[in-house]
Short mmCIF file of C-alpha atoms and ligand atoms in Angstrom, two decimals:
data_model
loop_
_atom_site.label_atom_id
_atom_site.label_comp_id
_atom_site.label_asym_id
_atom_site.label_seq_id
_atom_site.Cartn_x
_atom_site.Cartn_y
_atom_site.Cartn_z
CA MET A 1 1.48 4.05 -15.96
CA THR A 2 -0.84 1.80 -14.06
CA GLU A 3 -3.31 4.77 -12.17
CA LEU A 4 -4.34 3.63 -9.23
CA THR A 5 -3.57 0.27 -7.69
CA ILE A 6 -5.37 -1.01 -4.49
CA ILE A 7 -4.80 -3.94 -2.78
CA TYR A 8 -6.84 -6.80 -0.23
CA GLY A 9 -5.49 -7.71 2.66
CA LYS A 10 -4.91 -7.71 6.43
CA GLU A 11 -0.97 -7.60 6.31
CA PRO A 12 0.20 -3.50 5.49
CA LYS A 13 3.90 -4.86 5.23
CA LYS A 14 3.34 -6.84 2.68
CA MET A 15 0.80 -5.95 0.98
CA VAL A 16 3.38 -2.92 0.41
CA ARG A 17 6.27 -4.80 -0.58
CA THR A 18 3.76 -5.88 -3.50
CA LEU A 19 2.29 -2.78 -4.95
CA LEU A 20 5.94 -1.29 -4.36
CA GLU A 21 6.65 -4.59 -7.35
CA LEU A 22 5.02 -3.82 -8.64
CA LEU A 23 4.94 0.35 -9.10
CA GLN A 24 8.38 0.43 -8.57
CA PRO A 25 8.57 3.96 -7.57
CA GLU A 26 12.30 4.07 -7.79
CA LYS A 27 12.52 3.58 -11.66
CA ALA A 28 14.42 7.42 -13.23
CA LEU A 29 15.40 8.11 -9.37
CA PRO A 30 18.42 8.79 -8.72
CA LEU A 31 20.92 6.49 -5.97
CA ASP A 32 21.21 9.73 -4.06
CA SER A 33 17.70 11.03 -3.98
CA ARG A 34 17.09 12.37 -0.80
CA ILE A 35 13.18 10.41 -0.21
CA ALA A 36 11.10 11.80 2.40
CA LEU A 37 8.10 9.27 4.07
CA LYS A 38 5.14 11.99 5.81
CA PRO A 39 2.90 8.93 7.83
CA ASN A 40 -0.07 10.96 9.24
CA LEU A 41 0.47 10.72 12.80
CA VAL A 42 -1.71 13.31 13.90
CA LEU A 43 -2.10 12.03 17.24
CA ALA A 44 0.35 10.62 19.82
CA LYS A 45 -2.60 7.45 18.68
CA PRO A 46 -1.41 3.68 17.37
CA ALA A 47 -2.26 2.87 14.28
CA THR A 48 -5.42 0.72 15.64
CA SER A 49 -6.71 4.08 16.53
CA GLY A 50 -8.18 4.09 13.28
CA ALA A 51 -6.54 8.01 13.29
CA THR A 52 -2.00 7.61 12.40
CA THR A 53 -0.20 5.10 9.54
CA SER A 54 0.17 1.41 10.33
CA PRO A 55 3.74 2.05 10.89
CA GLU A 56 4.64 -1.49 8.58
CA ILE A 57 3.69 0.55 5.51
CA ALA A 58 6.74 3.08 6.42
CA ALA A 59 8.58 -0.35 7.11
CA ALA A 60 7.70 -1.82 2.80
CA LEU A 61 8.91 1.50 1.68
CA ILE A 62 12.30 1.34 3.74
CA GLU A 63 13.47 -2.29 3.36
CA HIS A 64 12.13 -1.30 -0.30
CA PHE A 65 14.26 1.38 -1.01
CA GLN A 66 17.57 0.29 1.00
CA GLU A 67 17.51 -3.25 -0.96
CA ARG A 68 17.53 -0.77 -4.26
CA GLY A 69 20.22 1.76 -2.98
CA TYR A 70 19.10 4.56 -1.85
CA LYS A 71 20.62 5.30 1.41
CA ASN A 72 19.18 9.16 2.31
CA LEU A 73 15.85 7.96 3.23
CA VAL A 74 13.64 10.64 6.22
CA ILE A 75 10.57 9.88 7.74
CA MET A 76 8.82 14.04 8.71
CA GLU A 77 5.89 14.67 10.47
CA SER A 78 4.09 17.37 12.80
CA SER A 79 1.03 16.35 15.17
CA TRP A 80 -1.56 18.58 14.93
CA VAL A 81 -1.90 22.47 16.96
CA GLY A 82 -1.74 21.16 20.60
CA ASP A 83 -0.17 17.80 20.37
CA ASN A 84 3.29 16.15 20.84
CA THR A 85 5.18 15.08 17.45
CA LYS A 86 8.01 13.09 19.35
CA ARG A 87 5.24 12.03 21.63
CA ALA A 88 3.63 10.43 18.40
CA PHE A 89 6.56 8.45 17.01
CA GLN A 90 7.22 7.14 19.97
CA ILE A 91 3.59 5.88 20.49
CA CYS A 92 2.69 5.35 16.83
CA GLY A 93 5.86 2.80 16.23
CA TYR A 94 7.94 4.83 14.58
CA GLU A 95 10.80 5.73 16.93
CA GLU A 96 11.28 1.61 16.53
CA LEU A 97 11.58 2.18 12.96
CA SER A 98 13.98 5.05 13.06
CA LYS A 99 16.14 2.55 15.19
CA ARG A 100 15.50 -0.99 12.94
CA TYR A 101 15.69 0.64 9.52
CA ASP A 102 18.37 4.33 10.88
CA ILE A 103 16.39 6.20 9.44
CA PRO A 104 15.91 10.03 10.97
CA LEU A 105 12.64 11.14 11.87
CA ILE A 106 12.69 15.08 11.28
CA ASP A 107 9.57 16.30 13.62
CA LEU A 108 8.38 19.00 11.60
CA LYS A 109 7.34 20.89 14.70
CA ASP A 110 11.18 22.39 15.17
CA ASP A 111 11.97 23.31 11.49
CA ARG A 112 12.81 26.96 9.98
CA THR A 113 9.61 27.48 7.44
CA ILE A 114 10.44 29.56 4.46
CA LYS A 115 7.64 31.80 2.75
CA VAL A 116 6.00 30.70 -0.73
CA THR A 117 3.62 32.53 -2.68
CA TYR A 118 0.90 31.00 -4.24
CA GLU A 119 -1.84 33.18 -6.91
CA ASP A 120 -2.86 36.24 -4.38
CA MET A 121 -1.93 33.70 -1.85
CA ASN A 122 0.73 34.22 0.65
CA LEU A 123 0.90 30.27 2.55
CA LEU A 124 4.26 29.35 5.33
CA LEU A 125 6.16 25.66 5.03
CA CYS A 126 8.77 24.01 7.15
CA LYS A 127 11.42 23.95 4.85
CA GLN A 128 13.38 20.06 5.36
CA ALA A 129 9.30 19.22 3.68
CA THR A 130 10.48 21.81 0.12
CA GLU A 131 13.57 20.29 0.64
CA VAL A 132 13.59 16.84 -0.48
CA ASP A 133 13.71 14.87 -3.74
CA TYR A 134 11.15 12.75 -3.94
CA LEU A 135 7.84 12.67 -1.16
CA ILE A 136 6.12 9.81 -0.41
CA ASN A 137 2.55 10.36 1.34
CA LEU A 138 1.05 7.72 3.29
CA PRO A 139 -2.13 9.16 4.90
CA VAL A 140 -4.91 7.32 6.31
CA LEU A 141 -8.52 7.02 4.90
CA LYS A 142 -10.64 8.68 7.47
CA ALA A 143 -13.93 10.60 8.01
CA HIS A 144 -12.62 14.13 8.99
CA CYS A 145 -15.26 16.70 10.83
CA GLN A 146 -14.49 19.25 9.14
CA THR A 147 -14.50 18.54 6.07
CA ARG A 148 -15.40 15.10 5.46
CA LEU A 149 -13.09 13.50 3.92
CA THR A 150 -8.78 13.22 4.53
CA CYS A 151 -6.56 11.44 3.05
CA SER A 152 -3.82 12.98 0.22
CA LEU A 153 -4.53 16.69 -0.07
CA LYS A 154 -4.72 17.12 3.07
CA ASN A 155 -1.76 15.14 4.84
CA LEU A 156 0.14 17.76 3.70
CA LYS A 157 -0.90 19.86 6.61
CA GLY A 158 1.53 18.16 8.36
CA CYS A 159 3.87 20.27 6.37
CA ILE A 160 3.38 24.11 7.90
CA PRO A 161 4.15 25.70 11.21
CA ASP A 162 1.32 25.18 13.47
CA LYS A 163 1.35 29.35 13.56
CA GLU A 164 0.24 28.22 9.97
CA LYS A 165 -2.89 25.18 10.36
CA ARG A 166 -4.50 27.69 13.36
CA ARG A 167 -4.33 30.58 10.01
CA TYR A 168 -5.16 28.20 7.44
CA HIS A 169 -8.79 28.41 9.25
CA SER A 170 -9.78 32.01 8.69
CA LEU A 171 -8.84 30.88 5.35
CA GLY A 172 -11.49 28.98 4.73
CA LEU A 173 -8.78 25.28 5.12
CA HIS A 174 -9.96 24.68 1.85
CA ARG A 175 -8.46 27.06 -0.80
CA PRO A 176 -5.27 26.49 1.11
CA ILE A 177 -4.86 22.88 1.31
CA ALA A 178 -5.52 23.39 -2.43
CA TYR A 179 -2.66 25.85 -2.76
CA LEU A 180 -1.20 24.04 -1.27
CA ASN A 181 -0.88 21.02 -3.28
CA GLN A 182 0.08 23.11 -5.57
CA VAL A 183 3.31 24.90 -3.70
CA LEU A 184 4.76 21.19 -2.09
CA ARG A 185 4.34 18.13 -4.92
CA THR A 186 3.75 14.73 -3.01
CA ASP A 187 5.53 11.87 -6.06
CA LEU A 188 3.51 8.91 -4.85
CA ILE A 189 -0.01 8.49 -2.54
CA ILE A 190 0.09 5.52 -0.61
CA VAL A 191 -3.35 5.46 1.27
CA ASP A 192 -3.45 3.16 4.75
CA GLY A 193 -7.19 1.18 4.27
CA ILE A 194 -6.36 -1.08 6.80
CA MET A 195 -7.98 0.43 9.83
CA GLY A 196 -9.31 3.80 8.91
CA ASP A 197 -11.74 6.18 10.74
CA LEU A 198 -15.09 6.95 9.36
CA THR A 199 -16.67 9.23 11.86
CA PHE A 200 -13.67 11.67 13.35
CA GLU A 201 -10.05 12.39 12.25
CA GLU A 202 -8.70 11.19 15.53
CA GLY A 203 -9.91 7.68 15.66
CA GLY A 204 -11.38 6.75 18.69
CA ASN A 205 -14.22 4.26 16.16
CA PRO A 206 -11.67 1.58 13.93
CA VAL A 207 -13.16 0.47 10.82
CA GLU A 208 -11.60 -2.53 9.78
CA MET A 209 -11.36 -2.20 5.74
CA GLY A 210 -8.59 -4.02 4.57
CA ARG A 211 -7.32 -2.20 1.61
CA ILE A 212 -4.13 -0.01 0.47
CA ILE A 213 -4.51 2.11 -2.22
CA ALA A 214 -1.33 3.38 -4.12
CA GLY A 215 -1.43 6.33 -7.33
CA PHE A 216 0.75 8.59 -7.98
CA ASP A 217 -2.03 11.95 -8.79
CA PRO A 218 -3.34 13.04 -5.48
CA VAL A 219 -6.78 13.87 -7.01
CA LEU A 220 -6.97 11.15 -8.97
CA VAL A 221 -6.72 8.90 -4.88
CA ASP A 222 -8.59 11.11 -3.40
CA SER A 223 -11.83 11.63 -5.50
CA TYR A 224 -11.07 7.75 -5.60
CA VAL A 225 -11.65 7.43 -1.59
CA ALA A 226 -14.04 9.34 -1.38
CA SER A 227 -16.76 7.92 -4.35
CA LEU A 228 -15.16 4.67 -2.17
CA ILE A 229 -17.10 6.64 1.18
CA GLY A 230 -20.29 7.21 -0.81
CA TYR A 231 -19.19 11.49 -0.78
CA GLU A 232 -19.30 13.45 -4.90
CA VAL A 233 -16.09 15.33 -5.16
CA SER A 234 -19.17 18.50 -4.95
CA ASP A 235 -18.92 16.91 -1.02
CA ILE A 236 -15.28 18.51 -0.54
CA GLU A 237 -14.61 21.42 -1.80
CA TYR A 238 -10.18 21.14 -1.42
CA LEU A 239 -10.57 18.49 -3.79
CA GLN A 240 -12.23 19.84 -6.59
CA ILE A 241 -10.58 23.48 -6.05
CA SER A 242 -7.25 21.05 -7.04
CA HIS A 243 -8.58 19.65 -9.28
CA GLN A 244 -9.66 22.65 -10.99
CA LEU A 245 -6.49 23.85 -10.78
CA GLY A 246 -4.76 20.84 -12.12
CA ARG A 247 -3.23 19.08 -9.59
CA GLY A 248 -4.77 15.97 -11.36
CA ASN A 249 -8.17 14.29 -12.05
CA LEU A 250 -10.36 13.04 -11.35
CA TYR A 251 -12.04 9.11 -10.39
CA GLY A 252 -14.26 8.00 -12.99
CA THR A 253 -14.53 5.52 -15.70
CA GLU A 254 -12.08 6.32 -17.69
CA THR A 255 -9.91 5.94 -14.43
CA SER A 256 -7.41 2.38 -15.15
CA LEU A 257 -7.51 0.29 -11.05
CA VAL A 258 -5.77 -1.97 -10.99
CA GLU A 259 -7.47 -4.88 -8.15
CA LEU A 260 -4.44 -7.34 -6.31
CA ASP A 261 -6.32 -10.37 -3.60
CA GLN A 262 -9.71 -9.31 -4.79
CA GLU A 263 -10.79 -12.74 -3.34
CA LYS A 264 -9.15 -10.73 0.20
CA LYS A 265 -11.48 -7.73 -0.48
CA PRO A 266 -14.53 -7.18 2.49
CA GLY A 267 -17.74 -6.75 1.61
CA ARG A 268 -18.79 -4.68 3.71
CA THR A 269 -19.65 -0.80 2.38
CA LEU A 270 -17.72 1.77 3.94
CA ARG A 271 -19.91 5.15 5.03
CA PRO A 272 -19.35 7.80 6.92
CA SER A 273 -20.87 8.46 10.29
CA TYR A 274 -23.28 11.28 10.52
CA ARG A 275 -22.77 11.24 14.27
CA VAL A 276 -20.96 14.73 12.88
CA ALA A 277 -23.66 16.24 11.25
CA GLN A 278 -25.60 15.63 13.99
CA LEU A 279 -24.20 16.83 17.24
CA ALA A 280 -23.49 20.37 14.54
CA GLN A 281 -26.96 21.83 15.80
CA TYR A 282 -25.62 22.72 19.18
CA ILE A 283 -22.24 24.47 17.72
CA GLU A 284 -22.12 28.00 15.54
CA GLU A 285 -18.16 27.74 14.15
CA ASN A 286 -16.64 30.24 13.11
CA GLN A 287 -12.75 29.67 10.86
CA SER A 288 -12.13 26.81 13.86
CA CYS A 289 -9.25 24.99 14.48
CA SER A 290 -10.42 21.02 13.69
CA PRO A 291 -8.45 20.25 17.15
CA CYS A 292 -10.35 22.78 18.91
CA TYR A 293 -13.24 21.81 16.89
CA GLY A 294 -12.51 17.64 17.15
CA SER A 295 -12.47 17.74 21.00
CA LEU A 296 -15.99 19.91 21.28
CA ILE A 297 -17.38 17.38 19.23
CA HIS A 298 -15.97 14.32 21.50
CA ALA A 299 -17.33 16.04 24.71
CA LEU A 300 -20.12 16.16 23.53
CA ASP A 301 -20.56 13.25 22.48
CA ARG A 302 -20.41 12.09 25.58
CA LEU A 303 -22.92 14.09 27.36
CA GLU A 304 -25.13 12.89 24.44
CA GLU A 305 -24.12 9.45 25.46
CA LYS A 306 -25.56 10.13 29.06
CA GLY A 307 -28.29 12.21 28.12
CA GLU A 308 -27.06 15.03 29.41
CA LEU A 309 -27.06 17.50 26.61
CA ASP A 310 -30.37 18.18 27.46
CA HIS A 311 -29.72 22.24 29.37
CA LEU A 312 -27.61 23.72 26.25
CA ASP A 313 -30.15 26.24 24.98
CA LEU A 314 -27.57 28.54 24.45
CA PRO A 315 -24.88 28.03 21.08
CA LEU A 316 -22.22 26.35 21.53
CA CYS A 317 -19.50 29.17 19.90
CA ILE A 318 -15.85 28.15 18.92
CA GLY A 319 -13.69 29.17 16.24
CA ARG A 320 -11.06 32.66 15.41
CA GLY A 321 -13.83 34.72 13.82
CA TYR A 322 -14.89 34.97 17.81
CA HIS A 323 -11.61 36.55 18.81
CA GLY A 324 -13.03 41.23 20.08
CA GLN A 325 -16.53 39.69 19.18
CA LYS A 326 -18.51 39.71 23.10
CA GLU A 327 -21.93 37.56 22.40
CA LYS A 328 -22.79 39.08 25.90
CA GLY A 329 -25.03 36.21 27.79
CA LYS A 330 -25.92 34.67 24.13
CA ALA A 331 -23.46 31.93 23.33
CA ILE A 332 -21.12 30.04 25.07
CA GLY A 333 -17.95 29.55 24.04
CA ILE A 334 -15.80 27.71 23.93
CA GLY A 335 -11.09 27.92 23.89
CA ASN A 336 -9.53 31.05 24.07
CA CYS A 337 -10.90 32.97 21.16
CA THR A 338 -13.65 33.41 22.77
CA VAL A 339 -12.63 34.88 25.56
CA GLN A 340 -14.32 38.02 25.36
CA MET A 341 -18.15 36.27 26.17
CA ASP A 342 -19.37 35.88 29.34
CA GLN A 343 -19.16 31.99 29.76
CA HIS A 344 -16.28 30.50 28.43
CA LEU A 345 -13.55 28.03 28.25
CA PRO A 346 -10.08 28.89 27.91
CA GLY A 347 -7.99 25.92 25.73
CA CYS A 348 -5.98 27.19 23.01
CA PRO A 349 -7.14 23.55 22.32
CA PRO A 350 -8.95 22.55 25.13
CA SER A 351 -9.04 19.35 26.05
CA ALA A 352 -12.64 16.97 26.18
CA ARG A 353 -12.94 16.26 29.25
CA ASP A 354 -12.41 20.01 29.46
CA ILE A 355 -15.55 20.91 27.49
CA VAL A 356 -17.49 17.81 29.09
CA GLN A 357 -16.69 19.06 33.15
CA PHE A 358 -16.98 22.58 31.90
CA LEU A 359 -20.18 22.02 30.48
CA ARG A 360 -21.00 19.91 33.38
CA GLN A 361 -21.55 23.34 35.89
CA LEU A 362 -24.00 24.83 33.42
CA LYS A 363 -26.20 23.23 34.21
CA LYS A 364 -26.04 24.40 37.93
S1 LIG B 401 -8.98 28.64 20.64
FE1 LIG B 401 -9.16 26.85 19.22
S2 LIG B 401 -9.88 27.60 17.32
FE2 LIG B 401 -9.12 28.99 18.78
S3 LIG B 401 -6.56 29.45 17.80
FE3 LIG B 401 -7.02 28.03 19.20
S4 LIG B 401 -7.53 26.13 18.35
FE4 LIG B 401 -7.97 27.13 17.53
#
């Protein structure tokens, strides 16, 4: 079996149809299999923002399987903490897809949860995510403000309840992501590399990348994507842990790589933006959830652009690690976790707009 297949171009539906004809993922898959598509709909923004999976990719998969007689397909997702999955289904074009192909949309935020244990860690999963025969993971090629990269391994975080998403940050994020991928197995991965974001997970700085990457091994796919944007495996801890746990192979010289339509390969080199690292100098983070940290980074980005950050002479504290800590007068707290600090902004997570207003009024 070919290990990694990449196709270049700008027409996601046509490109995925070509990939599927070649890979034939349905081989040996019984016709009554329950097949779940798990896009990345982290928040309610269209794929053109660089944040979410193009519905055209899902459409190509649905057509491929339906034409071959598969009737039990579903689309499932749970957007990040603070965002509404149903709104994301609508804004991102999945509601329309659901009607067009008569496919149910499952908002995993409404689902029951089950507990599983991996090594020394208890993990909560959304029940319906565990009840599929074939899980198709559809991540977007994106940077992440805390883990540097988000692709197929991290995309499974959309299959756990919100309270568990928060708890992952208390557990250091990387190990639980790797463990999650041990208990919830992805069967096929199609990476949306048409429009990604090399600055923020939540989009807003879309980058045309002109490619779709397909594979069956999430460690191989993610390590290839990491190398594509200039990261070493050692830069992405959960990827390293997943490899050590035997979840898959790392991309290297022995990887069999098939590239289709190479004449359409974009000339530009993909490199992550170091904007987040630059703004992180103002922050003292301790186990913060991604939406919270992302809001703060966005707020600082806006304020710095307008030259309004000079008055900040105290560190901005954020994260679950500040629960119960006083830090009186010595810091500024962002989010409900910092409620005991003298100066703090409530919200779980607070919006970037609220953070901007809060930090502006500190000047006065
Ligand atoms: S305040 Fe922020 S860090 Fe704390 S639980 Fe809420 S989202 Fe997470």
